PDB file of C-alpha atoms in Angstrom:
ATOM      1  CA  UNK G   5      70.848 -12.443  22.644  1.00 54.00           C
ATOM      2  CA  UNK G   6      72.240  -9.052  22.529  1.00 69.00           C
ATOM      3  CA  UNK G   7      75.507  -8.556  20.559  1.00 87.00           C
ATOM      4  CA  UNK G   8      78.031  -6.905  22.956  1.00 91.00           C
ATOM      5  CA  UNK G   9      81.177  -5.966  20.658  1.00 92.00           C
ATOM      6  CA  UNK G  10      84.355  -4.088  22.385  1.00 94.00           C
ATOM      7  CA  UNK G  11      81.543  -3.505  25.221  1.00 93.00           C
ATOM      8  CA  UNK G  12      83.610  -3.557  28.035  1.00 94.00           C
ATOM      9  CA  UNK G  13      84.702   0.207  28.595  1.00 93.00           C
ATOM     10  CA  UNK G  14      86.910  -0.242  31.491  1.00 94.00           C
ATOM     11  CA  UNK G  15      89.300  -1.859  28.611  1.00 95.00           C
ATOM     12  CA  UNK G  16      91.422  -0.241  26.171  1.00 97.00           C
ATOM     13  CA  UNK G  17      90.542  -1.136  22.724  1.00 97.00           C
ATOM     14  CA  UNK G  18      92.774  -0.446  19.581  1.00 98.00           C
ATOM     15  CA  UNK G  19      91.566  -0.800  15.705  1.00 98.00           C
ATOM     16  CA  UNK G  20      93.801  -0.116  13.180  1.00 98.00           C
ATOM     17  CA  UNK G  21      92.657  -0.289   9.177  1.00 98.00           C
ATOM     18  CA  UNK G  22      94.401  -4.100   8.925  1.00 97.00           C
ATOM     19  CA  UNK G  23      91.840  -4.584  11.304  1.00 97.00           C
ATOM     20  CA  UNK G  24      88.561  -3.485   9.809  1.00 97.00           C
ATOM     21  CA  UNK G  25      86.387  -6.101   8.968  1.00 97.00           C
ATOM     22  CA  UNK G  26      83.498  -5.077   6.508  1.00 97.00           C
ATOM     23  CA  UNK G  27      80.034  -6.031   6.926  1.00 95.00           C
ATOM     24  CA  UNK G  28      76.761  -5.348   4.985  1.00 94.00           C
ATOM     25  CA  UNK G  29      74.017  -3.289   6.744  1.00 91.00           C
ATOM     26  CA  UNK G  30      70.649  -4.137   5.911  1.00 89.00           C
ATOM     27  CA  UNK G  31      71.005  -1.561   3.166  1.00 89.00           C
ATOM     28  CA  UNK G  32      72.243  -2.722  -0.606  1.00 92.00           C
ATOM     29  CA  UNK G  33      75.496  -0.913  -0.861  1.00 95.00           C
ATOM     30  CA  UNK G  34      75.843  -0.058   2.963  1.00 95.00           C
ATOM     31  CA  UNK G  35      78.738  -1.473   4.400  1.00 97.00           C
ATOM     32  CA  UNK G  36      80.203  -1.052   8.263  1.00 96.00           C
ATOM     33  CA  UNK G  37      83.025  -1.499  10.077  1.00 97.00           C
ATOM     34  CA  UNK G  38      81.821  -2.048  14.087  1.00 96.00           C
ATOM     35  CA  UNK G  39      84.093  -1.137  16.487  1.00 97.00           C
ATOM     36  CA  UNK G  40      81.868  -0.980  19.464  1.00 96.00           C
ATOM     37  CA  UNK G  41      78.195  -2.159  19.954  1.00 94.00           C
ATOM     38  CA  UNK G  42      75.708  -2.713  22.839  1.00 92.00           C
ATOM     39  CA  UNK G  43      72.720  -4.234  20.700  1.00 85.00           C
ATOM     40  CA  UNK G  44      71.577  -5.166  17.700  1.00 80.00           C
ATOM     41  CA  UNK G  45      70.151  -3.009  14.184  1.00 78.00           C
ATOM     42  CA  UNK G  46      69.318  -0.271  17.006  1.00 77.00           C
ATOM     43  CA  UNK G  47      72.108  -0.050  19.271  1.00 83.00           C
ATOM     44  CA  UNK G  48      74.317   1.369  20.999  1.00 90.00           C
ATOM     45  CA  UNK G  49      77.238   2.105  18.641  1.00 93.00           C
ATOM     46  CA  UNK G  50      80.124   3.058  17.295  1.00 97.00           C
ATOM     47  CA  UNK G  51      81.051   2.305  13.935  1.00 97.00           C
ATOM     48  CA  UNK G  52      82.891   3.306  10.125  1.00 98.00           C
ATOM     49  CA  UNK G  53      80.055   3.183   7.819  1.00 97.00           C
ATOM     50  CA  UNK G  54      81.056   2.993   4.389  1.00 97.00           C
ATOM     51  CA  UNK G  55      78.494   3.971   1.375  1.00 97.00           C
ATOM     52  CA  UNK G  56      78.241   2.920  -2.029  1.00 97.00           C
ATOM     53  CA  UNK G  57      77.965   6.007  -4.833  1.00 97.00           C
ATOM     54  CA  UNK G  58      73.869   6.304  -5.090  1.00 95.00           C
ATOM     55  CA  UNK G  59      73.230   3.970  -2.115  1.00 95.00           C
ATOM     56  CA  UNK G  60      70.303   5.046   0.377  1.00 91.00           C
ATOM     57  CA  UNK G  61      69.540   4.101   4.217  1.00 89.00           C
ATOM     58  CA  UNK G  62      66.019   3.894   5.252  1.00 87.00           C
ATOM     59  CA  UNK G  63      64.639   7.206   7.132  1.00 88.00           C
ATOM     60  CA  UNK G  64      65.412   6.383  10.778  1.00 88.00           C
ATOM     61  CA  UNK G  65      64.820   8.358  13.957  1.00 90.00           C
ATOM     62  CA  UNK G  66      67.978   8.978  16.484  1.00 88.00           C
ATOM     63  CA  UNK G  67      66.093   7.721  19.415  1.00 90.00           C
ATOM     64  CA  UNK G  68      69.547   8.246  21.399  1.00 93.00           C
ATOM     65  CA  UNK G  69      71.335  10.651  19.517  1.00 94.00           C
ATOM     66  CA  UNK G  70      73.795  10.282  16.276  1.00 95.00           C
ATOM     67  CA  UNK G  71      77.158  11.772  16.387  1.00 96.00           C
ATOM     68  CA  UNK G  72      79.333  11.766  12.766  1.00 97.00           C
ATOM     69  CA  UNK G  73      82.539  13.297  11.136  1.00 98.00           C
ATOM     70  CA  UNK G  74      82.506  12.403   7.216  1.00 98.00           C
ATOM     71  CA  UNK G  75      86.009  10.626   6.477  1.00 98.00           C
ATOM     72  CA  UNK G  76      85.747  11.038   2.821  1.00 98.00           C
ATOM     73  CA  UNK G  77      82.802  11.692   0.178  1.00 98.00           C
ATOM     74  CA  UNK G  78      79.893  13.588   0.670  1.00 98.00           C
ATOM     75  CA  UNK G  79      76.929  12.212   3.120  1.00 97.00           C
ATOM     76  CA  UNK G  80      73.306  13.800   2.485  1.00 95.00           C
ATOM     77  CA  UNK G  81      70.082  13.929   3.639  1.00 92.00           C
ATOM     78  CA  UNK G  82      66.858  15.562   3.269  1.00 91.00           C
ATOM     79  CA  UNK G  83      68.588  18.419   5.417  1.00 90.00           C
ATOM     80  CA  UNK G  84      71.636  18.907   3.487  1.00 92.00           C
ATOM     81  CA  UNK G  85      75.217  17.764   1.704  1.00 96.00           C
ATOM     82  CA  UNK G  86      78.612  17.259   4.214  1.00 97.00           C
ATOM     83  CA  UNK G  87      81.432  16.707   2.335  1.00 97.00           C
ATOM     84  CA  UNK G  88      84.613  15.255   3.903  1.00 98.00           C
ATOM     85  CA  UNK G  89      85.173  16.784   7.417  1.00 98.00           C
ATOM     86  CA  UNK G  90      82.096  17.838   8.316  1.00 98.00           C
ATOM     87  CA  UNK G  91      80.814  17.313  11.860  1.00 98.00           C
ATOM     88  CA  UNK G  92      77.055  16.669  12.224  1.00 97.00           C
ATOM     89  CA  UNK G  93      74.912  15.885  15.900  1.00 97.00           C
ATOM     90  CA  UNK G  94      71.239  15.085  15.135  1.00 95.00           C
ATOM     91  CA  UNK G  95      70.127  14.832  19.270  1.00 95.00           C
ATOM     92  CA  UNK G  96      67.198  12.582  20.321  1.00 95.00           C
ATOM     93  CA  UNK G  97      64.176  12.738  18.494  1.00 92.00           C
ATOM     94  CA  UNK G  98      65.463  13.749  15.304  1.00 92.00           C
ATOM     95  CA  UNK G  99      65.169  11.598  11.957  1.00 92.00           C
ATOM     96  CA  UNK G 100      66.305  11.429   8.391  1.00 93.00           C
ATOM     97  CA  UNK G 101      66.841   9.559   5.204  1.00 92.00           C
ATOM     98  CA  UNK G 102      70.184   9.140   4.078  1.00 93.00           C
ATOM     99  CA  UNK G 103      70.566   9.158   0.148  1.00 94.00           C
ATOM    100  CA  UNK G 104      74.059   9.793  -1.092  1.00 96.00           C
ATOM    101  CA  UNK G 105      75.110  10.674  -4.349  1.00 95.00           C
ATOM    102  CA  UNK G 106      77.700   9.753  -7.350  1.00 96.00           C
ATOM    103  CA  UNK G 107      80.959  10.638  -4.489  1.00 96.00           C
ATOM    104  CA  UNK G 108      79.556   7.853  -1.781  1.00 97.00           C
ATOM    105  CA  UNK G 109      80.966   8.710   1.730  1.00 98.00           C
ATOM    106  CA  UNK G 110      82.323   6.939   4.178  1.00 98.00           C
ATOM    107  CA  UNK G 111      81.826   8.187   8.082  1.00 98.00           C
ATOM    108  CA  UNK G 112      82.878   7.376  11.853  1.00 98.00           C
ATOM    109  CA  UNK G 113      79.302   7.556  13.428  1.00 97.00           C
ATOM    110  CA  UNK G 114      78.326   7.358  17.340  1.00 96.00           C
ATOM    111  CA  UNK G 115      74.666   6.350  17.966  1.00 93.00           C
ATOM    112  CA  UNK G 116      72.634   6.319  21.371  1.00 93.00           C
ATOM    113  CA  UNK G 117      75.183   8.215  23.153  1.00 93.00           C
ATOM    114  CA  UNK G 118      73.434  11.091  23.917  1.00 93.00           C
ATOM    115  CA  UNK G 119      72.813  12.489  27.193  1.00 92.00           C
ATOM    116  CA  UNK G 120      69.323  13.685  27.325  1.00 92.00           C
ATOM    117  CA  UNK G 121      69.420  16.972  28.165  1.00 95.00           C
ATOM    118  CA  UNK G 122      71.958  17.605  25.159  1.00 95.00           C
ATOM    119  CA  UNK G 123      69.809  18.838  22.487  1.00 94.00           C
ATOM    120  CA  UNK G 124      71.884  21.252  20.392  1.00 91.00           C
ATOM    121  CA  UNK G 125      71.601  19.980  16.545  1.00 94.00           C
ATOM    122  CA  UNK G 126      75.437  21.003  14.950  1.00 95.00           C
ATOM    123  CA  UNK G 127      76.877  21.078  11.530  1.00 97.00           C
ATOM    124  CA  UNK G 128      80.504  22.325  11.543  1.00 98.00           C
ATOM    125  CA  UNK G 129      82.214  22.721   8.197  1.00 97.00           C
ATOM    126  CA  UNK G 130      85.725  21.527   9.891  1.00 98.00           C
ATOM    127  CA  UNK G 131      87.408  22.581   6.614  1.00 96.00           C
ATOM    128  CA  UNK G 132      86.606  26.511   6.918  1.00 96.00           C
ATOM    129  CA  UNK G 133      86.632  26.521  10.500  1.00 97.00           C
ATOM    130  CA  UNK G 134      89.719  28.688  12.514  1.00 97.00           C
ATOM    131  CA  UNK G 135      91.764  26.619  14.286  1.00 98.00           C
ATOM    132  CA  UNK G 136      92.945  27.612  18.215  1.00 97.00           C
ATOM    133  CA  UNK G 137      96.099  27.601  19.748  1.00 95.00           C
ATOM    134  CA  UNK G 138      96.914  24.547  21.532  1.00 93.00           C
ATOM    135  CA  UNK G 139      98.604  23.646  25.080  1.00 90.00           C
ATOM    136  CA  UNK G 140     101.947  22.839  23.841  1.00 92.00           C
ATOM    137  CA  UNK G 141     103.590  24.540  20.415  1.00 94.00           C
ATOM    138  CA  UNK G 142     102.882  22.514  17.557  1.00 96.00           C
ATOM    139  CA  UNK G 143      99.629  21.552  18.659  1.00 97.00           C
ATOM    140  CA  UNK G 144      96.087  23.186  17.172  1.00 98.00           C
ATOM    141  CA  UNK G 145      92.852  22.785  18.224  1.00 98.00           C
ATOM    142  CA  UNK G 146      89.210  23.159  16.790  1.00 98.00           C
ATOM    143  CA  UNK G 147      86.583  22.564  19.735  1.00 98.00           C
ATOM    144  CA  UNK G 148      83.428  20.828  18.271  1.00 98.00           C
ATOM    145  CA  UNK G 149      80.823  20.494  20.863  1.00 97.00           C
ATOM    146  CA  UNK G 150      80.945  20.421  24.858  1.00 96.00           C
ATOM    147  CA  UNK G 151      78.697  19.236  27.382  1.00 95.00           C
ATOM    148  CA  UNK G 152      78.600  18.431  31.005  1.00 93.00           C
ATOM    149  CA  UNK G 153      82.514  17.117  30.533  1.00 92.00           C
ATOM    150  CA  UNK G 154      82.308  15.548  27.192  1.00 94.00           C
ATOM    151  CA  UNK G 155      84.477  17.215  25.239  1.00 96.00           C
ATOM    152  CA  UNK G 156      85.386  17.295  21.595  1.00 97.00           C
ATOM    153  CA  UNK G 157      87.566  18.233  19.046  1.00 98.00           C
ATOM    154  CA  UNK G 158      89.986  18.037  16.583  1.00 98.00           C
ATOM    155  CA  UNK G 159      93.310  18.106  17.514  1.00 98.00           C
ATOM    156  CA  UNK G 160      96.353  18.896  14.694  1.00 98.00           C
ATOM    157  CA  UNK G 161      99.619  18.195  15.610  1.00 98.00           C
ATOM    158  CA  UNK G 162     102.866  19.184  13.771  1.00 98.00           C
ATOM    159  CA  UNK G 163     105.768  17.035  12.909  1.00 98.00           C
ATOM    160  CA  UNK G 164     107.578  15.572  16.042  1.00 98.00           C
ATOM    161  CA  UNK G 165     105.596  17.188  18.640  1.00 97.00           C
ATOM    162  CA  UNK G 166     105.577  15.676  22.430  1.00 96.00           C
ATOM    163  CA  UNK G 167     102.626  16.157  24.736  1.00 96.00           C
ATOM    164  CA  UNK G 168     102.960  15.717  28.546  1.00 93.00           C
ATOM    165  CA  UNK G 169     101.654  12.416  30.248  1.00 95.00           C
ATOM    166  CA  UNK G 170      98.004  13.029  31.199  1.00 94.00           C
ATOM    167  CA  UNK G 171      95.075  11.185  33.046  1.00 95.00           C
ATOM    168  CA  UNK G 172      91.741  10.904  31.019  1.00 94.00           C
ATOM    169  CA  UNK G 173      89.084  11.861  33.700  1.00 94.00           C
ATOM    170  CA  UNK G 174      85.983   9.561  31.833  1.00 95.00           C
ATOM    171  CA  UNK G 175      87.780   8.095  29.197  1.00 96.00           C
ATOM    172  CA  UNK G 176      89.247   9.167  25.338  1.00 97.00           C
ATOM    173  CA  UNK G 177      88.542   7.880  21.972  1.00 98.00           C
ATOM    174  CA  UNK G 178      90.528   9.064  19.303  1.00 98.00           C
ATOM    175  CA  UNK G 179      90.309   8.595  15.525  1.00 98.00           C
ATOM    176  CA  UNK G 180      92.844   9.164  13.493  1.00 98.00           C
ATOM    177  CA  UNK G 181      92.143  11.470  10.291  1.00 98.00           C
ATOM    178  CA  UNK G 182      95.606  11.987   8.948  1.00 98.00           C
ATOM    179  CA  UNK G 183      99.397  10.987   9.406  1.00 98.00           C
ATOM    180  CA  UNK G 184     100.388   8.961  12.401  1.00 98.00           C
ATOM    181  CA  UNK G 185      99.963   8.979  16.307  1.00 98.00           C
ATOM    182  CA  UNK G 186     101.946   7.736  18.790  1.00 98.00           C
ATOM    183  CA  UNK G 187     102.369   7.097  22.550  1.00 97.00           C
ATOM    184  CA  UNK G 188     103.829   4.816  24.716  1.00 97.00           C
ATOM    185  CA  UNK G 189     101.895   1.651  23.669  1.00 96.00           C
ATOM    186  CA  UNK G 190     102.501   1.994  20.046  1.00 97.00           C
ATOM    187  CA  UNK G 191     101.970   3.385  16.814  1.00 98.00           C
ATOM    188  CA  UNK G 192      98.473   4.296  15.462  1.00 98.00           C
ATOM    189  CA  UNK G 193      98.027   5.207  11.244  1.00 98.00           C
ATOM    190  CA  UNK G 194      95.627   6.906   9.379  1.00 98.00           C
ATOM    191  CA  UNK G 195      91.926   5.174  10.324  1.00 98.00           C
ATOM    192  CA  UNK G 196      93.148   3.482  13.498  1.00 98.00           C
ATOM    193  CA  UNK G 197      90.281   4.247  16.642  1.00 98.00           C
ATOM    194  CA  UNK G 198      91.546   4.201  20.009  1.00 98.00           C
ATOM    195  CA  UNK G 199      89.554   3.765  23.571  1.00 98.00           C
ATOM    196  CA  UNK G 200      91.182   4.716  26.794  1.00 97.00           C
ATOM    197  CA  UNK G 201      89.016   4.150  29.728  1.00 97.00           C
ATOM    198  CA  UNK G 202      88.907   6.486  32.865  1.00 96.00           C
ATOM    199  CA  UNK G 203      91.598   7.560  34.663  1.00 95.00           C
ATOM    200  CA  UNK G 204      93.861   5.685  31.812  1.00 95.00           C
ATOM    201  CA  UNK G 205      97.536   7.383  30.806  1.00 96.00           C
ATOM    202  CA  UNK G 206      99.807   7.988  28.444  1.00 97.00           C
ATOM    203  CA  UNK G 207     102.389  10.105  26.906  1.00 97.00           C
ATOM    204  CA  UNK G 208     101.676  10.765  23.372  1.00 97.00           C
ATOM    205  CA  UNK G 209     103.435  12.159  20.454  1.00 98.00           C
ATOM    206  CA  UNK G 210     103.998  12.473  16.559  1.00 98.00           C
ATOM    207  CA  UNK G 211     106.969  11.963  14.203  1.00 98.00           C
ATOM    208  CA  UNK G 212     108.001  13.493  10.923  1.00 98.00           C
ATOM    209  CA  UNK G 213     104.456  12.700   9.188  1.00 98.00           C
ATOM    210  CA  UNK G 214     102.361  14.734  12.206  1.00 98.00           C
ATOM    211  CA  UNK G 215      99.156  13.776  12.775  1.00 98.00           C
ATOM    212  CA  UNK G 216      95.415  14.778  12.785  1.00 98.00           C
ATOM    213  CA  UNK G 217      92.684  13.373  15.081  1.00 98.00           C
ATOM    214  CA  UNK G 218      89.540  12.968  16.224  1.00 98.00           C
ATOM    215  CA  UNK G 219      89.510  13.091  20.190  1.00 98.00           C
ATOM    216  CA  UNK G 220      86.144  12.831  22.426  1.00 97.00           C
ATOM    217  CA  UNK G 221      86.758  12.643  26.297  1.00 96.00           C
ATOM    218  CA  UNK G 222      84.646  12.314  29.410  1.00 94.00           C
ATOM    219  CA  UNK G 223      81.882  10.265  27.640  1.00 93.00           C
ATOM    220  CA  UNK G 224      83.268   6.847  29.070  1.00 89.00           C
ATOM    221  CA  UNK G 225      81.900   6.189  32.819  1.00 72.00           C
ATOM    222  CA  UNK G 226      79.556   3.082  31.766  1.00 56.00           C
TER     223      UNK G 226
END
């Protein structure tokens, strides 16, 4: 039977860290915290995958796409080293072999979420990278990747900043990098993942601590 976790995406789904609930890959010293899954060991997923220092994942090939932002550590592959806040797409068809060194890593992965077409391989240093003016003041914004309406970014907000009430044409997700988010439902901390589904509302804002988050929209239609 296929395992079907938070797989219902006309539901809103909060996960906050008192939530996470760790469990071992197939990996020694690979550890991950599902938050959405439509299969089994190759699925369609969303997940905080936590590494050991020196661990290793077996080479793999993205046969729908892999989406990550490093949360802390430094992830690497044959192709490279991504410290904390580095963005990576590896489209269809792509492959590697994770190996990661004395730092381990933890990151918020996406897999088999690709649309086909959507072949641009990224790497984004999000650490070096300008930030853009947002809608409202306090509000900045670093665009990461856009395609046929899925958008994404990261979006910093200063202390006690209010954003108008908005409709999310194909759904949000939001992860939360830093500080605290809020809207009208409630109070989300530092590692807490959100999922709005289409045409879902709400009025968010931050307090005194700000906040910092991941935000993907237009992606949620299934």
């Amino acid at each position: 039977m296929t395992n079907r976790l938070n797989a219902d995406f006309s539901q809103r789904i909060v996960i906050r860290p008192d939530d996470y609930r760790w469990v071992a890959s197939p990996m020694a010293g690979v550890e991950r915290m599902m938050l959405d899954r439509i299969g089994d060991e190759v699925a369609r997923a969303t997940s905080i995958v936590r590494y050991a220092p020196f661990s290793e994942f077996s080479a793999h090939t993205h046969s729908g796409g892999e989406e990550f932002f490093v949360l802390d550590g430094v992830f690497s592959d044959e192709n490279g080293s991504y410290p904390k806040g580095s963005y990576v797409r590896n489209p269809i068809g792509t492959s590697h072999t994770p190996k990661i060194g004395k730092e381990g890593a933890i990151i918020f992965v996406k897999l088999q979420q690709f649309n086909a077409a959507d072949t641009t391989q990224t790497v984004i240093d999000t650490q070096t990278t300008a930030w853009r003016q947002g809608l409202v003041d306090g509000l900045s914004v670093m665009p990461l990747h856009d395609f046929e309406g899925e958008h994404i970014a990261l979006v910093k907000w200063a202390p006690n900043t209010q954003f108008s009430s908005h409709r999310h044409w194909g759904g949000e997700e939001i992860f939360v990098l830093e500080g605290t988010f809020h809207d009208e439902h409630g109070q989300y901390p530092k590692g807490s993942w959100l999922r709005s589904p289409h045409l879902s509302q709400h009025q968010p804002f931050t307090k005194e601590d700000g906040a910092l988050i991941y935000v993907k929209t237009g992606h949620l239609f299934l």
